[in-house]
Coordinates of C-alpha atoms and ligand atoms in Angstrom, one line a residue:
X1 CA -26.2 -10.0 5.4
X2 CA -23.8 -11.6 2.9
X3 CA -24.2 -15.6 3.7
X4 CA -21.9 -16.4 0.7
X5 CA -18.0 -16.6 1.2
X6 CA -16.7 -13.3 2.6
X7 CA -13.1 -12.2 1.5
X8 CA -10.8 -10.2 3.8
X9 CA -11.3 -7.4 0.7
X10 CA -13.0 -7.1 -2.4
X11 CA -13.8 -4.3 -5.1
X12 CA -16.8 -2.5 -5.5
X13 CA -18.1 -1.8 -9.2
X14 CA -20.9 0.1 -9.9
X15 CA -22.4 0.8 -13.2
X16 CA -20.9 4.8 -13.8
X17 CA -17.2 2.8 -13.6
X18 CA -18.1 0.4 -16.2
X19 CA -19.4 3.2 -18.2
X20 CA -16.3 5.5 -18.0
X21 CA -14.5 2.4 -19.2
X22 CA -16.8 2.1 -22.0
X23 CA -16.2 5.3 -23.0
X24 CA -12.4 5.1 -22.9
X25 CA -12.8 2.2 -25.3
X26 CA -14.8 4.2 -27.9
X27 CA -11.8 7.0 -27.7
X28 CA -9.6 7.4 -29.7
X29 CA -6.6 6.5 -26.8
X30 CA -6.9 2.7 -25.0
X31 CA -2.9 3.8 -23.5
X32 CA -0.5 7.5 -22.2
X33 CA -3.2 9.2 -23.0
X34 CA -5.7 11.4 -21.4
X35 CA -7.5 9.4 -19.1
X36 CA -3.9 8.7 -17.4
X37 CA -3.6 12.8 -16.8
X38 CA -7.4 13.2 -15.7
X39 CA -6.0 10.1 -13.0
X40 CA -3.0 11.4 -12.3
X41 CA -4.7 14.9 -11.7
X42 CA -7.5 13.3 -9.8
X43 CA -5.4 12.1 -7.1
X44 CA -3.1 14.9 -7.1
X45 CA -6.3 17.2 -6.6
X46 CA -7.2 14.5 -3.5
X47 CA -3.8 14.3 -1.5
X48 CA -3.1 17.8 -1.9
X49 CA 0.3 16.5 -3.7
X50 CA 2.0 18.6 -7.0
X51 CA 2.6 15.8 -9.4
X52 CA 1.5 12.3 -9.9
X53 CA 2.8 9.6 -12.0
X54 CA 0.3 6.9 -12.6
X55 CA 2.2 3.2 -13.5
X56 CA 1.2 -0.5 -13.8
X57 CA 1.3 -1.6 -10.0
X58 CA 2.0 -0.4 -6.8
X59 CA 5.5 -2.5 -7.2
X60 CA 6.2 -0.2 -10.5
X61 CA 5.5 3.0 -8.4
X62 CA 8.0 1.6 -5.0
X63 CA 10.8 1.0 -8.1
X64 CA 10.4 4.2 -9.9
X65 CA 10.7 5.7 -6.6
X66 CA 13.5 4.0 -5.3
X67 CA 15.0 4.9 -9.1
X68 CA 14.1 8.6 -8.8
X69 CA 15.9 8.7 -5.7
X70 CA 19.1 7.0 -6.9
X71 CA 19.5 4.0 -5.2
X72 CA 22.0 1.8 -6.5
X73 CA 24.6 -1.1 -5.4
X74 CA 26.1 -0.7 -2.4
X75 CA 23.4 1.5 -0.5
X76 CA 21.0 0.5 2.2
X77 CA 17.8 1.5 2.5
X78 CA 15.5 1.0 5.5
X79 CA 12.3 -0.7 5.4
X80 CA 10.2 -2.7 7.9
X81 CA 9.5 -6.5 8.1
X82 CA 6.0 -6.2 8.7
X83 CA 4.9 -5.8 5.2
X84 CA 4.1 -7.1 1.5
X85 CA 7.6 -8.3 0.1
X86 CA 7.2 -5.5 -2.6
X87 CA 8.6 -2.9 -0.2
X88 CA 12.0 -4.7 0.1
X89 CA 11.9 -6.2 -3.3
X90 CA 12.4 -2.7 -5.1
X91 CA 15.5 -1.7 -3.0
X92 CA 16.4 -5.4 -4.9
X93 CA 15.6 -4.4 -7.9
X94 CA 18.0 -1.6 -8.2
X95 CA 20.9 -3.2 -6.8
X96 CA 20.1 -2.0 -3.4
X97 CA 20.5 -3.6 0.5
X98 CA 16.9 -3.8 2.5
X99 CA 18.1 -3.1 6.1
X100 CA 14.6 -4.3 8.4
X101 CA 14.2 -2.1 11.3
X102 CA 11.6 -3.2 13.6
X103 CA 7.4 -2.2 14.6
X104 CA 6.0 -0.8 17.6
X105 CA 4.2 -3.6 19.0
X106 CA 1.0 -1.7 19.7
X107 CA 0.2 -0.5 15.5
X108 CA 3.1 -2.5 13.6
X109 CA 4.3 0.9 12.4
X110 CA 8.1 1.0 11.8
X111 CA 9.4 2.4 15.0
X112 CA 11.9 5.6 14.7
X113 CA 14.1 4.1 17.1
X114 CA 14.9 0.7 15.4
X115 CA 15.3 3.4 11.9
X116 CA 17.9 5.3 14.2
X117 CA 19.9 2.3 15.3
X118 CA 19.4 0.7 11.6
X119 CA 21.3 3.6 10.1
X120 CA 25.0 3.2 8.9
X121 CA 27.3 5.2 6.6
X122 CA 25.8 3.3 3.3
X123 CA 22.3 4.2 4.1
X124 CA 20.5 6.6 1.6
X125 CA 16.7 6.1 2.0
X126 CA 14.2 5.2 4.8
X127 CA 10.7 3.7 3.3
X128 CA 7.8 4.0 6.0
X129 CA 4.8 1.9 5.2
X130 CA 1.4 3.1 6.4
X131 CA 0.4 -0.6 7.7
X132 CA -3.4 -1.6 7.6
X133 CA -4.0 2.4 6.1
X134 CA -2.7 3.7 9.3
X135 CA 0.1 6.4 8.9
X136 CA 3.8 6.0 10.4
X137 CA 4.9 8.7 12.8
X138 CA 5.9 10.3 9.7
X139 CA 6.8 13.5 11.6
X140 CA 9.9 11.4 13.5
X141 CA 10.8 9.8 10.0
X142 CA 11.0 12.7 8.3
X143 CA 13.2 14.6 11.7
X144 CA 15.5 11.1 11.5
X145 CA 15.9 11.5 7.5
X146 CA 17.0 15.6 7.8
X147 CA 19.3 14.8 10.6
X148 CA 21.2 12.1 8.5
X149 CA 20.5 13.4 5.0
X150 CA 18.3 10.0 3.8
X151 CA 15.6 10.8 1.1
X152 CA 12.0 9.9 2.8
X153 CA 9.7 7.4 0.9
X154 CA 6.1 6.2 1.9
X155 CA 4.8 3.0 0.7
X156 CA 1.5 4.2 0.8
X157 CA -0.1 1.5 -0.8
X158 CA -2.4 0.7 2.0
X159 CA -3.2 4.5 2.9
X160 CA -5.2 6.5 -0.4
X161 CA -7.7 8.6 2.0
X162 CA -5.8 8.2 5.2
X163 CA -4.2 11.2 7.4
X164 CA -1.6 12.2 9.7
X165 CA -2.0 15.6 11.8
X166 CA -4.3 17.2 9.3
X167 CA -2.1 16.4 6.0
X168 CA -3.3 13.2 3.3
X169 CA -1.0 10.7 2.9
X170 CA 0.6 11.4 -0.3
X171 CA 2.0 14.7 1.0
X172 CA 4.4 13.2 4.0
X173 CA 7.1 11.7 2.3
X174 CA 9.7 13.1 -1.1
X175 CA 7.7 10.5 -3.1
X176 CA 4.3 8.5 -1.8
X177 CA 4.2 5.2 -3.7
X178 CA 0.3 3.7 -3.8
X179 CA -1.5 0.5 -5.3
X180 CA -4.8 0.1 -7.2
X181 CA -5.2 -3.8 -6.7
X182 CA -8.6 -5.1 -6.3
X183 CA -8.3 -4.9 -2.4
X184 CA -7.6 -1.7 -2.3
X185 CA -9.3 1.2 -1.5
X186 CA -10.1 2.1 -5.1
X187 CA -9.0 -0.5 -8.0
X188 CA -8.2 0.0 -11.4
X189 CA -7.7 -3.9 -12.1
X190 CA -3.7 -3.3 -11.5
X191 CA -2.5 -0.5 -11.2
X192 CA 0.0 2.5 -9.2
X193 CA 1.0 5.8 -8.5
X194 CA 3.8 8.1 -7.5
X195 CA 3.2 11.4 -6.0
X196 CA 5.6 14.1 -5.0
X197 CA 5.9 17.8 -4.7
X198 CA 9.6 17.6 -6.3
X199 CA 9.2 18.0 -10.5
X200 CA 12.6 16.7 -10.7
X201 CA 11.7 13.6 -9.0
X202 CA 8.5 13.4 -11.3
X203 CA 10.1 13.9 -14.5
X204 CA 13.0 10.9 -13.4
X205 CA 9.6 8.6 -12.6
X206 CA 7.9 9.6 -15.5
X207 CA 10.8 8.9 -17.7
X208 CA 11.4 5.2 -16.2
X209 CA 7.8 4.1 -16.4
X210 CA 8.3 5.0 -20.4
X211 CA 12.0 3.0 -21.3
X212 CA 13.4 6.3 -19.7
X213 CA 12.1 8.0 -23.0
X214 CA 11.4 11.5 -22.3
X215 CA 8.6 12.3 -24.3
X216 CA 5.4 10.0 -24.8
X217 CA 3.4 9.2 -28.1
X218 CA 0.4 11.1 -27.1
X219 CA 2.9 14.2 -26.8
X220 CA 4.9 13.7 -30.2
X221 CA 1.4 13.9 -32.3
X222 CA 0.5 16.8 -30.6
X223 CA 3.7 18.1 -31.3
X224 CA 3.8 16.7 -35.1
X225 CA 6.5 15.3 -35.1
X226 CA 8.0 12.1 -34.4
X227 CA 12.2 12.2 -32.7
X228 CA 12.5 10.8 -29.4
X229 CA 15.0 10.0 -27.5
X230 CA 16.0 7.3 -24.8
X231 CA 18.3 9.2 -22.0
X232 CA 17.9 6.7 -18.9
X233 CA 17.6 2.9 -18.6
X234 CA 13.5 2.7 -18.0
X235 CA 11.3 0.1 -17.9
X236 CA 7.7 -0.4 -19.3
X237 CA 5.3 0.3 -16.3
X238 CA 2.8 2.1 -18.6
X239 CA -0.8 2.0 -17.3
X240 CA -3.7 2.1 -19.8
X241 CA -6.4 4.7 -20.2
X242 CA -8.9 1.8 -19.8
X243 CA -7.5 1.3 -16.5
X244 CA -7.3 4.9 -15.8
X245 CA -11.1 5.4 -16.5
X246 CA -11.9 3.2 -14.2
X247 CA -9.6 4.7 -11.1
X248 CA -10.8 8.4 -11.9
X249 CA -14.4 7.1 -11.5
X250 CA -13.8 5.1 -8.2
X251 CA -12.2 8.1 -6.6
X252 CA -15.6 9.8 -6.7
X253 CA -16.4 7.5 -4.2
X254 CA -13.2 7.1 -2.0
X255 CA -14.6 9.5 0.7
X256 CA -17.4 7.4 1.2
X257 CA -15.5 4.4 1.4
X258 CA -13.1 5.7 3.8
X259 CA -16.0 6.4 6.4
X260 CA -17.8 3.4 5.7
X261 CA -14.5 1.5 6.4
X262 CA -14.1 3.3 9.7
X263 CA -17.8 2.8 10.6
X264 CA -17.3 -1.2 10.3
X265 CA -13.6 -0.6 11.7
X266 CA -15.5 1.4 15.0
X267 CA -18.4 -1.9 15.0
X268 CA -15.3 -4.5 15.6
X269 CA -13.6 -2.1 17.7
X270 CA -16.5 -1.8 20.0
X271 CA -17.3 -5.5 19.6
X272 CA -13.6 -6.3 21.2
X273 CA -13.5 -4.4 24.2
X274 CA -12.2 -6.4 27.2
X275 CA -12.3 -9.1 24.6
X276 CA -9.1 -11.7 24.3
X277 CA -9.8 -10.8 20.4
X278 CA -7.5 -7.6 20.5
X279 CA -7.2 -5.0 17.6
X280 CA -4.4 -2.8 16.9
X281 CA -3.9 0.5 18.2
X282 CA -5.1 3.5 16.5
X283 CA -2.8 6.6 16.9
X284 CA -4.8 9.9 18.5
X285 CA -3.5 12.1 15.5
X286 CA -4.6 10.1 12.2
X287 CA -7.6 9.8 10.0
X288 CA -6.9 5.6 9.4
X289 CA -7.8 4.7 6.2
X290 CA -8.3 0.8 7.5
X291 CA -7.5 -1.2 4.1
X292 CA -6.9 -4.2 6.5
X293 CA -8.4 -4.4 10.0
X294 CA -6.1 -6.5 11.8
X295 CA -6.4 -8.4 15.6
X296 CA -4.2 -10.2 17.5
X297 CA -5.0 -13.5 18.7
X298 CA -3.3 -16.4 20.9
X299 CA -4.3 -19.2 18.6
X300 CA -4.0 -17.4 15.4
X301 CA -4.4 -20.8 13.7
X302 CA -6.9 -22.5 15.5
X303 CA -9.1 -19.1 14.8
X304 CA -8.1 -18.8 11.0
X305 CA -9.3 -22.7 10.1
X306 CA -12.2 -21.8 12.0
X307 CA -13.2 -18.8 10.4
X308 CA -12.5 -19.9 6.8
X309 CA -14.9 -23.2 7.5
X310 CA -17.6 -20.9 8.3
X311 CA -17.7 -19.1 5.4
X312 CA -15.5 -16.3 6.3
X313 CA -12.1 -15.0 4.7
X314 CA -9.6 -14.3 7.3
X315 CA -5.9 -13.8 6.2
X316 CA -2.4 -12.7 7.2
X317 CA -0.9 -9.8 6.8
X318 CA 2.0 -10.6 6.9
X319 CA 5.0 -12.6 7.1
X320 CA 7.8 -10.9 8.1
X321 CA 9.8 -10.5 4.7
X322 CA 13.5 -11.6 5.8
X323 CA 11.7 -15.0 6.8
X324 CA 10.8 -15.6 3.6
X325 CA 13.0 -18.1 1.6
X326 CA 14.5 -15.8 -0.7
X327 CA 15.6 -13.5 2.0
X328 CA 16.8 -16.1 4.0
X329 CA 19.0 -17.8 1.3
X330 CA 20.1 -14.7 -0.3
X331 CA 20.7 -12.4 2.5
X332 CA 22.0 -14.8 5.5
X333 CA 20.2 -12.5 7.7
X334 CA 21.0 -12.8 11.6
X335 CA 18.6 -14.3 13.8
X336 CA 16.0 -12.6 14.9
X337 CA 16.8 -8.7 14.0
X338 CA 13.0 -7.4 14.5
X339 CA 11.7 -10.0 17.4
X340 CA 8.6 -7.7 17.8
X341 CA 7.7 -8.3 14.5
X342 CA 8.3 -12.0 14.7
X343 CA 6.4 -12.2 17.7
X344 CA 3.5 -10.4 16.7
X345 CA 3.0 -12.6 13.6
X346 CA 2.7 -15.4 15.5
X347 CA -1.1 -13.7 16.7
X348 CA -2.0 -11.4 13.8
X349 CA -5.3 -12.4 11.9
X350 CA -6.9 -10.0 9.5
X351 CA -10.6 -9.9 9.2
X352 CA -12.9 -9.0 6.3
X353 CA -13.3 -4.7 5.4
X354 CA -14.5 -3.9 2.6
X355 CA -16.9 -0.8 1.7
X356 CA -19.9 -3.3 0.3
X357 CA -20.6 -5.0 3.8
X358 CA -23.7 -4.4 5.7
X359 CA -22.8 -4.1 9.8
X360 CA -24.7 -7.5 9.6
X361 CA -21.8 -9.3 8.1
X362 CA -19.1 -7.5 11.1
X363 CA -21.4 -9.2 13.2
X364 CA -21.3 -12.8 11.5
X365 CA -17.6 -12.4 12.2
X366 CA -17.5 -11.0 15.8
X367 CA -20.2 -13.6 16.9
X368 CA -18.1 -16.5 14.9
X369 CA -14.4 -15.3 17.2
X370 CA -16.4 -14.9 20.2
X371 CA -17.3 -18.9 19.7
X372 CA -14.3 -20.2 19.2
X373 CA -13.0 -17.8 22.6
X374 CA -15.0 -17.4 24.8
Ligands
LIG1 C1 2.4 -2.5 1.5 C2 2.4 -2.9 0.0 N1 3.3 -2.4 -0.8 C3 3.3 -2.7 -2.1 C4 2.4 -3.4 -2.7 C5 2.4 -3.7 -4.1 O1 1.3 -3.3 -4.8 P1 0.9 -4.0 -6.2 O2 0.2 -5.3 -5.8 O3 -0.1 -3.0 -6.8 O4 2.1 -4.1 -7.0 C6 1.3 -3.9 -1.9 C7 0.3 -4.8 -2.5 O5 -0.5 -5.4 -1.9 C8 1.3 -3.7 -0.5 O6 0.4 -4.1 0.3

């Protein structure tokens, strides 16, 4: 059992990553180069999905999405409050309106109700965010976007390994946006991806995370020669070989990970039955990838201080994004439009899951609640 401080999440490095980035840094590429297409293949050949397009962050991936898709001033796009800012931010970044539609109060998945009643004649997209690396009713989403013509996004960024009726996440939306931080399920330091089955969509996303240049260096000296040309307004979101070495060699692992998530998930599951300690729902129909494993308390608070003097890393995931201040000065938006969200954050606590804890440590934490509860 770990005794030392536990976070909420942490990487695991074992000595074959730091070797694959050793080897990158003896190559003759460090950036674009071919450990980004043995990553971006790696994934694609995971999820199932046609085309990946490996950036900087999971931010980079949510923007080059929401540019692929054409989102500009003037149109709304639907998101949920329950969730990193991120989501919103990149409808921001492009000019965009975030419209919040509320959670079901049982996962804190975006409900396809509030998405119905959100939707007006300026709305173009809908982004469903697998929360905690559970997957949104994505077969509702997806019936709501056909019926009103919206393009379908998943901020997947909490949901590598996760699925939903048989299918990986990465495969449920026109473009799955995912994060490599630290916390998540496999790291490469920072890091993102984009995957899609539609090449036009890909070649837009791969374009942007290059200055919107359509060919890359590694490309024009294969090709001998050296005429490029900028035909879209891009950004740099490249993401480095180095980094890329690292992510290819984690994802040998994620499948172990995932079930070694659930297995600790399943331990605090069985450790709060009947308990006033309650953990979100988990839908019949999904494999849950649990990046977070969130409960619901009455005095979030009181149970947070307590936990963090003993030791142990709680968190909270999240604050619903309109009620931070730069939502609230910039958008004026009406009280209250997602009360089950605000509600529920009031209670929300998320405890520490992470692939390099022993069931001793669930145990530290289960024992520690039960204390302060019971
Ligand atoms: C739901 C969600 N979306 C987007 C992001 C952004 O990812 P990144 O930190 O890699 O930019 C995060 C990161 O924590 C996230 O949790």
């Amino acid at each position: 059992m770990t005794k030392e401080f536990l976070p909420y999440g942490r990487q695991s490095i074992c000595d074959d990553d730091i070797a694959a980035v050793v080897d990158v840094l003896r190559s003759d590429w460090l950036t674009t180069g071919p450990a980004v297409e043995r990553f971006e293949a790696g994934i694609c050949g995971f999820t199932g999905a046609k085309y990946g397009v490996a950036v900087n962050s999971g931010t980079a991936a949510l923007h080059a999405a929401m540019h692929a898709i054409g989102i500009g001033v003037g149109d709304e796009v639907i998101v949920p409050p329950m969730t990193f800012a991120a989501t919103a931010n990149c409808v921001l970044y492009q000019g965009g309106t975030p419209v919040f539609a509320d959670v079901e109060p049982d996962t804190l998945l975006i409900d396809p109700g509030a998405v119905e009643v959100a939707i007006t004649p300026r709305t173009k997209a809908i982004i469903g965010v697998d929360y905690a690396g559970q997957p949104c009713d994505w077969e509702a989403l997806r019936g709501i976007a056909a019926k009103h013509g919206l393009a379908l996004v998943a901020d997947a960024c909490h949901a590598l390994g996760a699925q939903y009726k048989g299918r990986k996440v990465g495969t449920l939306a026109d473009i799955s946006a995912f994060s490599f931080h630290p916390v998540k399920h496999i790291t490469t330091g920072e890091g993102g991806m984009c995957l899609t089955d539609n090449e036009t969509l890909a070649v837009r996303m791969r374009a942007f995370r290059g200055h919107g240049i359509s060919s890359t260096a590694a490309q024009r000296e294969k090709a001998g020669g050296w005429f490029y040309e900028m035909t879209d307004l891009g950004y740099n979101y490249r993401i480095s070989d180095i980094q890329c070495a690292l992510g290819a060699s984690q994802l040998k692992k994620l499948t172990r990970w995932i079930a070694k998530r659930n297995e600790l998930a399943a331990i605090y599951d069985t450790a709060f039955t009947e308990s006033v300690v309650r953990p979100l729902a988990k839908r019949s129909d999904v494999v849950h990838a649990y990046h977070l494993y969130i409960v619901r308390v009455a005095e979030r608070d009181v149970a947070f201080k307590s936990l963090r003097e003993s030791g142990i890393g709680a968190n909270v995931h999240y604050v619903p994004v309109y009620l931070h201040p730069y939502y609230r000065e910039h958008f004026g938006i009406k009280e209250c439009p997602c009360p089950v969200a605000e509600s529920v954050y009031k209670e929300i606590l998320t405890l520490p899951l992470w692939p390099g804890m022993v069931e001793a440590d669930v145990w530290r934490i289960v024992d520690k609640l039960k204390n302060i509860f019971d």
